[in-house]
Short mmCIF file of C-alpha atoms in Angstrom, two decimals:
data_model
loop_
_atom_site.label_atom_id
_atom_site.label_comp_id
_atom_site.label_asym_id
_atom_site.label_seq_id
_atom_site.Cartn_x
_atom_site.Cartn_y
_atom_site.Cartn_z
CA MET R 1 0.00 0.00 0.00
CA ALA R 2 1.37 3.40 -0.93
CA ALA R 3 0.27 5.89 1.71
CA ASP R 4 -0.06 9.56 0.87
CA HIS R 5 2.38 10.59 3.61
CA ILE R 6 5.08 11.86 1.26
CA ASN R 7 4.96 15.65 1.20
CA THR R 8 7.43 17.23 -1.20
CA ALA R 9 7.41 20.42 0.89
CA LEU R 10 9.01 18.60 3.83
CA PRO R 11 12.79 18.61 4.17
CA GLU R 12 14.57 15.47 3.06
CA GLY R 13 18.12 14.26 3.38
CA ILE R 14 20.86 16.00 5.36
CA PHE R 15 21.39 19.75 5.13
CA SER R 16 23.39 20.62 8.27
CA ILE R 17 26.86 19.43 9.26
CA LEU R 18 25.55 19.42 12.85
CA ASP R 19 22.79 16.93 11.98
CA THR R 20 24.87 14.28 13.69
CA ASP R 21 25.58 12.99 17.17
CA LEU R 22 27.76 15.05 19.48
CA TYR R 23 30.24 12.25 20.09
CA LYS R 24 31.22 12.25 16.41
CA LEU R 25 32.41 15.83 16.84
CA THR R 26 34.19 15.18 20.15
CA MET R 27 36.02 12.22 18.65
CA GLN R 28 36.94 14.26 15.57
CA CYS R 29 38.37 16.88 17.91
CA ALA R 30 40.56 14.26 19.61
CA ILE R 31 41.62 12.80 16.26
CA LEU R 32 42.66 16.24 15.02
CA LYS R 33 44.87 16.66 18.07
CA TYR R 34 46.49 13.23 18.14
CA LEU R 35 45.91 11.20 14.97
CA PRO R 36 45.22 13.55 12.03
CA ASP R 37 46.87 11.42 9.35
CA VAL R 38 45.58 7.93 10.23
CA LYS R 39 43.84 6.20 7.31
CA VAL R 40 40.70 4.19 8.05
CA THR R 41 37.86 2.26 6.45
CA TYR R 42 34.25 1.76 7.57
CA ALA R 43 31.83 -1.07 6.82
CA PHE R 44 28.02 -1.04 6.60
CA THR R 45 25.95 -3.90 8.05
CA ASN R 46 22.22 -4.49 7.83
CA ARG R 47 21.25 -6.58 10.87
CA THR R 48 17.74 -6.90 9.43
CA PRO R 49 18.69 -8.55 6.12
CA GLN R 50 15.09 -9.38 5.22
CA MET R 51 14.49 -5.62 4.88
CA ARG R 52 16.16 -4.66 1.62
CA LEU R 53 16.21 -1.44 -0.39
CA SER R 54 14.76 -1.24 -3.89
CA ARG R 55 16.64 0.10 -6.87
CA ALA R 56 14.61 3.33 -6.66
CA ALA R 57 15.51 3.69 -2.98
CA PHE R 58 19.18 3.16 -3.71
CA GLU R 59 19.24 5.73 -6.51
CA TRP R 60 17.66 8.29 -4.18
CA LEU R 61 20.22 7.36 -1.51
CA GLN R 62 23.09 7.86 -3.96
CA LYS R 63 21.84 11.34 -4.84
CA GLN R 64 21.63 12.26 -1.17
CA ILE R 65 25.14 10.98 -0.54
CA ASP R 66 26.40 13.17 -3.38
CA LYS R 67 24.69 16.20 -1.82
CA LEU R 68 26.69 15.79 1.38
CA ALA R 69 29.50 17.60 -0.44
CA ASN R 70 27.43 20.80 -0.28
CA ILE R 71 26.98 21.11 3.48
CA ALA R 72 29.24 23.25 5.64
CA LEU R 73 29.25 24.83 9.08
CA THR R 74 27.37 28.13 9.06
CA SER R 75 28.43 31.19 11.04
CA GLU R 76 25.40 30.70 13.31
CA GLU R 77 26.38 27.09 13.96
CA LEU R 78 29.95 28.12 14.71
CA ASP R 79 28.75 30.68 17.24
CA TYR R 80 26.50 28.05 18.79
CA LEU R 81 29.39 25.63 19.28
CA LYS R 82 31.57 28.36 20.77
CA ASN R 83 28.90 29.32 23.27
CA THR R 84 27.56 25.87 24.10
CA CYS R 85 30.50 23.46 23.88
CA PRO R 86 33.50 24.97 25.72
CA TYR R 87 35.41 21.69 25.41
CA PHE R 88 35.97 22.37 21.69
CA ASN R 89 39.23 24.25 21.39
CA ASP R 90 39.84 27.05 18.89
CA THR R 91 42.00 24.83 16.70
CA TYR R 92 39.17 22.36 16.23
CA LEU R 93 36.51 24.99 15.64
CA GLU R 94 38.66 26.64 12.98
CA PHE R 95 39.16 23.22 11.36
CA LEU R 96 35.42 22.50 11.43
CA ARG R 97 34.61 25.93 9.98
CA SER R 98 36.35 25.02 6.74
CA PHE R 99 35.60 21.28 6.82
CA ARG R 100 33.92 19.65 3.82
CA LEU R 101 32.89 16.06 3.16
CA GLN R 102 34.06 14.70 -0.19
CA PRO R 103 31.76 11.74 -0.88
CA SER R 104 32.87 11.32 -4.50
CA GLN R 105 36.32 10.38 -3.15
CA GLN R 106 35.45 8.86 0.22
CA VAL R 107 32.21 6.89 -0.22
CA ARG R 108 31.51 4.04 -2.60
CA ALA R 109 27.90 2.88 -2.74
CA SER R 110 26.67 -0.06 -4.80
CA PHE R 111 23.45 -2.01 -5.28
CA THR R 112 23.21 -5.73 -6.09
CA PRO R 113 19.66 -6.85 -6.94
CA LEU R 114 18.50 -10.33 -5.92
CA GLN R 115 16.84 -10.72 -9.32
CA ASP R 116 17.81 -8.11 -11.89
CA THR R 117 14.74 -7.38 -14.01
CA GLY R 118 15.74 -3.79 -14.59
CA SER R 119 12.73 -2.59 -12.63
CA GLN R 120 12.91 0.22 -10.10
CA ASP R 121 11.13 -2.18 -7.74
CA ASP R 122 13.95 -4.77 -7.77
CA VAL R 123 15.23 -5.25 -4.22
CA GLY R 124 18.78 -6.12 -3.31
CA GLU R 125 21.81 -5.63 -1.13
CA VAL R 126 23.26 -2.19 -0.54
CA HIS R 127 26.99 -1.86 0.06
CA LEU R 128 28.53 1.26 1.54
CA ASP R 129 32.31 1.49 1.80
CA ILE R 130 33.92 4.56 3.36
CA GLY R 131 37.63 5.25 3.32
CA GLY R 132 40.17 8.03 3.81
CA ARG R 133 41.75 9.87 6.70
CA TRP R 134 39.95 9.21 9.97
CA LEU R 135 39.77 12.95 10.48
CA ASP R 136 37.94 13.43 7.18
CA THR R 137 35.58 10.43 7.25
CA ILE R 138 34.39 10.18 10.86
CA LEU R 139 31.32 12.33 10.20
CA TYR R 140 29.81 10.00 7.59
CA GLU R 141 28.35 7.38 9.92
CA ILE R 142 25.26 9.17 11.25
CA PRO R 143 24.20 10.86 7.97
CA LEU R 144 24.62 7.65 5.94
CA LEU R 145 22.61 5.58 8.41
CA ALA R 146 19.86 8.21 8.63
CA LEU R 147 19.71 8.49 4.84
CA THR R 148 19.55 4.71 4.36
CA SER R 149 16.65 4.48 6.77
CA GLU R 150 14.91 7.40 5.07
CA ALA R 151 15.36 5.77 1.66
CA TYR R 152 13.82 2.51 2.84
CA PHE R 153 10.74 4.15 4.31
CA LYS R 154 10.36 6.54 1.41
CA PHE R 155 10.32 3.81 -1.25
CA CYS R 156 10.00 0.33 0.26
CA ASP R 157 7.75 0.47 3.31
CA ARG R 158 5.32 3.30 2.52
CA ASP R 159 2.38 1.99 4.54
CA TRP R 160 2.67 4.54 7.35
CA SER R 161 2.08 8.20 8.11
CA TYR R 162 3.27 10.96 10.44
CA LYS R 163 -0.09 10.94 12.18
CA ASN R 164 0.24 11.31 15.98
CA GLN R 165 4.05 11.23 15.96
CA GLU R 166 4.36 14.47 17.92
CA GLU R 167 1.55 13.44 20.27
CA ASN R 168 3.10 9.99 20.82
CA ALA R 169 6.49 11.52 21.62
CA TYR R 170 4.80 13.93 24.02
CA LYS R 171 3.06 11.06 25.82
CA LYS R 172 6.29 9.06 26.03
CA GLY R 173 8.14 12.08 27.36
CA CYS R 174 5.43 12.69 29.96
CA ARG R 175 5.56 9.09 31.16
CA LEU R 176 9.35 9.15 31.50
CA LEU R 177 9.24 12.46 33.36
CA GLU R 178 6.42 11.25 35.59
CA HIS R 179 8.47 8.17 36.51
CA GLY R 180 11.38 10.42 37.46
CA CYS R 181 13.64 9.37 34.59
CA VAL R 182 16.50 11.62 33.44
CA PHE R 183 16.68 10.97 29.71
CA SER R 184 18.01 12.25 26.40
CA GLU R 185 16.88 11.67 22.83
CA PHE R 186 19.40 9.39 21.06
CA GLY R 187 17.58 8.55 17.81
CA SER R 188 19.57 10.16 14.97
CA ARG R 189 21.02 7.11 13.29
CA ARG R 190 17.89 5.01 12.83
CA ARG R 191 15.24 7.73 12.58
CA ARG R 192 12.52 7.30 9.99
CA ASP R 193 13.44 10.64 8.47
CA TYR R 194 14.28 14.22 9.39
CA HIS R 195 10.64 15.30 9.73
CA THR R 196 9.91 12.46 12.17
CA HIS R 197 12.92 13.50 14.23
CA ASP R 198 11.65 17.07 14.26
CA LEU R 199 8.17 16.01 15.39
CA VAL R 200 9.65 13.90 18.18
CA LEU R 201 11.68 16.83 19.54
CA GLN R 202 8.58 19.02 19.40
CA GLY R 203 6.70 16.48 21.50
CA LEU R 204 9.51 15.92 24.00
CA THR R 205 10.20 19.61 24.57
CA LEU R 206 6.49 20.22 25.12
CA ALA R 207 6.47 17.45 27.72
CA ALA R 208 9.44 19.12 29.42
CA VAL R 209 7.49 22.41 29.61
CA HIS R 210 4.75 20.60 31.53
CA ARG R 211 7.21 19.00 33.96
CA ASP R 212 7.31 21.64 36.70
CA PRO R 213 3.59 22.53 36.79
CA ARG R 214 2.77 18.85 37.25
CA GLY R 215 5.47 18.19 39.83
CA TRP R 216 7.28 15.51 37.86
CA LYS R 217 10.79 14.65 39.03
CA GLY R 218 12.26 13.51 35.71
CA THR R 219 14.31 15.64 33.31
CA LEU R 220 14.73 15.89 29.55
CA SER R 221 18.49 16.42 29.66
CA GLY R 222 18.99 16.97 25.94
CA THR R 223 19.55 15.27 22.61
CA SER R 224 22.58 13.62 21.06
CA ASN R 225 21.82 15.45 17.79
CA VAL R 226 23.65 18.79 17.77
CA HIS R 227 21.47 20.35 15.07
CA PHE R 228 18.26 19.65 16.99
CA ALA R 229 19.87 20.71 20.27
CA MET R 230 20.56 24.07 18.64
CA LYS R 231 17.08 24.28 17.09
CA TYR R 232 15.20 23.52 20.31
CA GLY R 233 17.50 25.16 22.84
CA ILE R 234 18.30 21.99 24.76
CA ALA R 235 21.69 20.53 25.64
CA PRO R 236 23.72 18.47 23.15
CA VAL R 237 24.51 15.22 24.95
CA GLY R 238 27.26 12.66 24.41
CA THR R 239 30.86 11.81 25.11
CA VAL R 240 32.60 9.00 23.22
CA ALA R 241 31.69 6.00 21.06
CA HIS R 242 33.13 2.52 20.59
CA GLU R 243 34.91 3.91 17.54
CA TRP R 244 37.51 5.71 19.65
CA PHE R 245 38.51 2.54 21.50
CA MET R 246 38.37 0.47 18.30
CA GLY R 247 40.58 2.93 16.46
CA VAL R 248 43.17 3.18 19.22
CA ALA R 249 43.34 -0.63 19.48
CA SER R 250 43.69 -1.03 15.73
CA ILE R 251 46.39 1.64 15.42
CA THR R 252 48.48 0.30 18.30
CA ASN R 253 47.62 -3.35 17.64
CA ASP R 254 47.69 -3.73 21.42
CA TYR R 255 44.32 -4.88 22.73
CA GLU R 256 45.58 -5.57 26.23
CA HIS R 257 46.27 -1.86 26.80
CA ALA R 258 43.83 -0.32 24.31
CA ASN R 259 41.18 0.67 26.87
CA GLU R 260 43.68 2.43 29.10
CA THR R 261 45.38 4.13 26.14
CA ALA R 262 42.04 5.38 24.83
CA LEU R 263 41.05 6.70 28.27
CA ARG R 264 44.42 8.39 28.76
CA TYR R 265 44.29 10.26 25.46
CA TRP R 266 40.64 11.20 25.97
CA VAL R 267 41.39 12.90 29.29
CA GLY R 268 44.50 14.36 27.67
CA CYS R 269 42.35 16.05 25.04
CA PHE R 270 39.50 17.35 27.16
CA GLY R 271 40.69 17.31 30.78
CA GLU R 272 39.41 15.69 33.95
CA GLY R 273 35.69 15.89 34.59
CA VAL R 274 34.92 16.91 30.99
CA LEU R 275 32.95 14.54 28.73
CA GLY R 276 33.50 12.09 31.56
CA ILE R 277 31.22 9.13 30.79
CA ALA R 278 33.23 6.04 29.87
CA LEU R 279 31.97 3.33 27.51
CA THR R 280 32.84 -0.07 28.95
CA ASP R 281 32.00 -2.80 26.47
CA THR R 282 34.13 -2.36 23.32
CA PHE R 283 36.23 -5.40 24.21
CA GLY R 284 34.04 -6.67 27.03
CA THR R 285 33.39 -4.95 30.35
CA PRO R 286 35.69 -7.24 32.43
CA THR R 287 38.67 -6.25 30.29
CA PHE R 288 37.70 -2.59 30.49
CA LEU R 289 37.53 -2.63 34.29
CA LYS R 290 41.13 -3.83 34.51
CA ALA R 291 42.13 -0.59 32.79
CA PHE R 292 39.56 1.55 34.58
CA LYS R 293 41.10 0.89 37.99
CA ARG R 294 44.60 1.85 36.91
CA THR R 295 46.14 5.13 37.98
CA MET R 296 46.24 7.86 35.38
CA PRO R 297 49.60 9.58 34.96
CA THR R 298 49.61 13.13 36.31
CA PRO R 299 50.86 16.06 34.20
CA ALA R 300 54.13 15.93 36.16
CA ASN R 301 54.89 12.31 35.30
CA SER R 302 52.83 11.86 32.15
CA MET R 303 55.71 11.02 29.83
CA ALA R 304 57.42 8.89 32.43
CA GLY R 305 54.39 6.64 32.83
CA ASP R 306 53.65 3.32 31.18
CA LYS R 307 55.02 3.58 27.64
CA ARG R 308 52.57 0.86 26.55
CA THR R 309 49.76 3.40 26.81
CA LEU R 310 51.41 5.87 24.44
CA ILE R 311 50.37 5.82 20.78
CA PRO R 312 53.39 5.60 18.46
CA GLY R 313 53.44 8.52 16.06
CA ALA R 314 50.73 10.52 17.86
CA ALA R 315 50.93 14.21 16.96
CA SER R 316 50.83 15.31 20.62
CA PRO R 317 51.47 13.73 24.02
CA PRO R 318 48.40 12.96 26.17
CA LEU R 319 48.71 15.98 28.46
CA PRO R 320 45.49 17.40 29.95
CA PRO R 321 44.67 20.88 28.60
CA MET R 322 45.72 23.85 30.70
CA ASP R 323 42.98 26.18 29.44
CA GLY R 324 40.58 25.83 32.35
CA ASN R 325 38.17 23.39 30.69
CA SER R 326 38.60 20.78 33.40
CA SER R 327 35.97 20.90 36.12
CA THR R 328 38.49 19.89 38.77
CA GLU R 329 42.15 20.50 39.38
CA PRO R 330 44.32 17.49 38.45
CA ALA R 331 45.07 15.40 41.53
CA ASP R 332 47.83 12.93 42.28
CA GLU R 333 47.36 9.18 42.19
CA ARG R 334 43.79 8.91 40.99
CA SER R 335 42.39 6.08 38.92
CA TYR R 336 40.34 6.50 35.77
CA ALA R 337 37.38 5.14 37.73
CA GLN R 338 37.74 8.06 40.12
CA ILE R 339 38.29 10.63 37.38
CA PHE R 340 35.33 9.65 35.18
CA ARG R 341 31.88 10.72 36.37
CA GLY R 342 30.30 7.47 35.27
CA ILE R 343 29.89 4.78 32.66
CA ARG R 344 27.58 3.86 29.76
CA GLN R 345 25.94 0.46 29.32
CA ASP R 346 25.32 -0.41 25.66
CA SER R 347 25.18 -4.22 25.39
CA GLY R 348 24.43 -7.29 27.44
CA ASN R 349 22.19 -7.61 30.49
CA PRO R 350 21.69 -4.18 32.12
CA ILE R 351 20.69 -5.59 35.51
CA GLU R 352 23.83 -7.73 35.62
CA PHE R 353 25.85 -4.69 34.55
CA VAL R 354 24.53 -2.70 37.52
CA ARG R 355 25.64 -5.45 39.86
CA ILE R 356 29.09 -5.70 38.23
CA MET R 357 29.67 -1.96 38.45
CA ARG R 358 28.42 -1.76 42.04
CA ASP R 359 30.86 -4.50 43.06
CA PHE R 360 33.66 -2.84 41.09
CA TYR R 361 33.29 0.60 42.65
CA GLN R 362 33.01 -0.94 46.12
CA SER R 363 36.17 -2.96 45.54
CA GLN R 364 37.97 0.28 44.62
CA GLY R 365 36.75 2.10 47.70
CA ILE R 366 34.91 4.66 45.56
CA GLN R 367 31.91 6.03 47.47
CA GLU R 368 31.04 8.95 45.20
CA LYS R 369 27.69 8.46 43.45
CA LYS R 370 28.46 7.63 39.84
CA ILE R 371 26.28 7.94 36.76
CA ILE R 372 25.13 4.99 34.68
CA VAL R 373 23.90 5.86 31.20
CA PHE R 374 21.70 3.14 29.70
CA SER R 375 21.46 3.33 25.91
CA ASP R 376 20.69 -0.12 24.50
CA SER R 377 17.27 -0.44 22.82
CA LEU R 378 15.22 1.24 25.52
CA ASN R 379 11.51 1.80 26.00
CA ILE R 380 9.58 3.27 28.92
CA GLU R 381 9.17 0.02 30.84
CA LEU R 382 12.87 -0.82 30.57
CA CYS R 383 13.89 2.68 31.65
CA VAL R 384 11.74 2.37 34.77
CA GLU R 385 13.07 -1.12 35.54
CA TYR R 386 16.72 -0.11 35.11
CA LYS R 387 16.15 3.11 37.06
CA HIS R 388 14.99 1.21 40.13
CA ALA R 389 17.84 -1.31 39.88
CA ALA R 390 20.49 1.39 39.46
CA GLU R 391 19.18 3.57 42.27
CA GLU R 392 18.99 0.64 44.66
CA ALA R 393 22.67 0.01 43.90
CA GLY R 394 23.58 3.63 44.65
CA PHE R 395 23.91 4.98 41.09
CA ALA R 396 22.42 8.01 39.36
CA PRO R 397 20.82 6.52 36.22
CA THR R 398 20.21 8.37 32.97
CA PHE R 399 18.84 7.07 29.70
CA GLY R 400 19.61 7.61 26.03
CA VAL R 401 16.39 6.67 24.24
CA GLY R 402 16.68 6.36 20.49
CA THR R 403 14.78 4.22 18.00
CA PHE R 404 11.78 3.89 20.35
CA LEU R 405 11.28 7.62 19.85
CA THR R 406 12.35 8.34 16.27
CA ASN R 407 11.19 5.19 14.45
CA ASP R 408 8.11 3.87 16.23
CA PHE R 409 5.37 3.37 13.61
CA VAL R 410 2.58 1.00 12.61
CA HIS R 411 1.28 0.07 9.20
CA GLU R 412 -1.79 2.10 8.35
CA SER R 413 -3.43 -0.81 6.52
CA ASN R 414 -3.53 -3.22 9.47
CA GLY R 415 -2.12 -1.54 12.59
CA GLN R 416 0.80 -3.99 12.73
CA LYS R 417 4.34 -2.90 13.59
CA SER R 418 6.31 -1.11 10.88
CA ALA R 419 9.69 -2.28 12.09
CA PRO R 420 12.78 -0.05 11.86
CA LEU R 421 15.90 -1.04 10.01
CA ASN R 422 18.67 -2.21 12.33
CA ILE R 423 21.69 -0.90 10.49
CA VAL R 424 25.18 0.02 11.64
CA ILE R 425 28.36 1.50 10.22
CA LYS R 426 31.47 0.53 12.14
CA LEU R 427 35.15 1.26 11.81
CA SER R 428 36.62 -1.73 9.94
CA SER R 429 40.32 -0.84 9.78
CA ALA R 430 42.84 1.77 10.89
CA ASN R 431 46.41 2.08 9.65
CA GLY R 432 45.86 -1.12 7.70
CA HIS R 433 44.92 -3.21 10.75
CA PRO R 434 41.43 -4.68 11.22
CA ALA R 435 39.23 -2.82 13.71
CA ILE R 436 36.82 -4.91 15.77
CA LYS R 437 34.25 -4.66 18.55
CA ILE R 438 33.39 -7.54 20.87
CA SER R 439 30.86 -6.00 23.31
CA ASP R 440 28.97 -7.82 26.08
CA ASN R 441 26.65 -9.63 23.67
CA ILE R 442 27.79 -11.88 20.83
CA GLY R 443 25.09 -10.38 18.61
CA LYS R 444 26.98 -7.08 18.60
CA ASN R 445 30.40 -8.47 17.62
CA THR R 446 31.68 -6.66 14.55
CA GLY R 447 34.76 -6.80 12.37
CA ASP R 448 37.19 -9.34 10.94
CA LEU R 449 36.27 -12.73 12.42
CA GLU R 450 39.85 -13.98 12.64
CA THR R 451 40.86 -10.86 14.58
CA VAL R 452 37.79 -11.16 16.82
CA HIS R 453 38.73 -14.74 17.68
CA LYS R 454 42.39 -13.85 18.27
CA VAL R 455 41.56 -10.91 20.52
CA LYS R 456 39.09 -12.97 22.54
CA GLU R 457 41.83 -15.52 23.18
CA THR R 458 44.34 -12.81 24.08
CA LEU R 459 41.99 -11.10 26.53
CA GLY R 460 40.53 -14.29 27.99
CA TYR R 461 37.11 -13.11 26.88
CA VAL R 462 34.17 -15.15 28.16
CA GLU R 463 31.43 -15.39 25.55
CA LYS R 464 28.11 -13.85 26.52
CA GLN R 465 24.74 -13.96 24.87
CA TRP R 466 21.79 -12.03 26.25
CA ALA R 467 18.45 -13.65 25.46
CA GLU R 468 16.80 -10.26 24.85
CA GLY R 469 19.59 -9.04 22.58
CA ASP R 470 18.54 -10.51 19.22
CA GLU R 471 19.78 -7.84 16.82
CA THR R 472 17.41 -8.86 14.01
CA THR R 473 14.24 -8.13 16.00
CA ARG R 474 15.27 -5.51 18.58
CA TRP R 475 12.27 -3.26 17.86
CA GLY R 476 9.81 -5.78 16.44
CA LYS R 477 9.45 -7.42 13.07
CA SER R 478 7.15 -6.61 10.19
CA GLU R 479 5.60 -9.87 9.05
CA ASN R 480 5.02 -8.56 5.54
CA GLU R 481 8.73 -7.63 5.21
CA ALA R 482 9.80 -11.22 5.86
CA THR R 483 7.19 -12.41 3.35
CA LYS R 484 8.36 -9.98 0.64
CA ALA R 485 12.00 -10.97 1.16
CA SER R 486 11.11 -14.64 0.86
CA VAL R 487 9.24 -14.05 -2.42
CA GLN R 488 12.18 -12.11 -3.92
CA GLU R 489 14.62 -14.90 -3.09
CA LYS R 490 12.60 -17.64 -4.80
#
């Protein structure tokens, strides 16, 4: 069924360099300082392979990719970053002011139909390969994922409409606030399209307006999308992604010390107490915690510290900035666990993670209340469940809610779920070495399988599989999509 939801007056595609997640910019800032010449590649994966793009969808996607060459930071956006994000130094902001994507040189997109009849309706596999300097290509991930999702729902699954999207987001926001949840909108990468994202932020910000009059204890703390943070006057939220740890490990080819090295250079770029939420699961949380409890070198002994946590060929040493960005004065003999304000849980069993982190902090004698950010496929019920578990363990929980907000639709014809695409773009190599991610759930392993196996052996990784972590059906499954895929394959 072709619904009449397509309105040519609505914006489509990507038209702002800030229409991305904050942590892409923070990582680009660190790369500019330390690793400006590293060459990388990225790989695209569709974890919902039964949901394929048509030829028409791919051709639209290709045109949108080409248009990425036209976007640039505006003077208003530059002023916004200067006033809102003090952790971005002048060198980075000047770099970003003149930055341009060059998709004709950096992105190769191809379409392989299952059965090539020449029709625009032929469905097939889409391949996206990104390559170039890490500094120049890191900003492709979010736009390419958002555009791929938009293409699919513009041409392939059209049995939906924008009806009630703002109202639904408002109701979800109200429920989260009423339950006392501190949450941010994290839905850029798998949003249905830009207009949906816009409607969701309208609904959430309206819910936030009604918070105080109704006595709700929760808080809308912001959005990961910098463009929408600027548009709606809420905070841009985010720190670091798996990509930073993956890149550091790949460049050094030292997985035993990669977590500590990545943490050391992160603090070196931004300072203590700044962007201080650590991501634990890139190579498994147990391995991360071994690094997290280690003492960070102080400015006085930074270059005399463990040489295994220095990146060969880095453009600068990992010395904390002296420009006043840090929220605390550097102290002697403090571990990364003490320095970082908290951690983010992004794979595996969240309740088990709370227990692991509670035991870890207690074993380190750390009594300060730490933050846990939950960000793995959340809905309202899960946020409430994890909130209670985290608070009982002495943590301050916050939630990054994504696809549940920006791609939650039903088919107009029958009221059944119109399932989102589960698509990812991950770093696949750096400096010629494979880049991998293991995580706390086997379903989220990515990268070269031989390297994954080797690293697991090196780290003594214990395989984990969370029953609720099936990546092919994380947000439901459209029965008609599976049927259509089956017909095409016959």
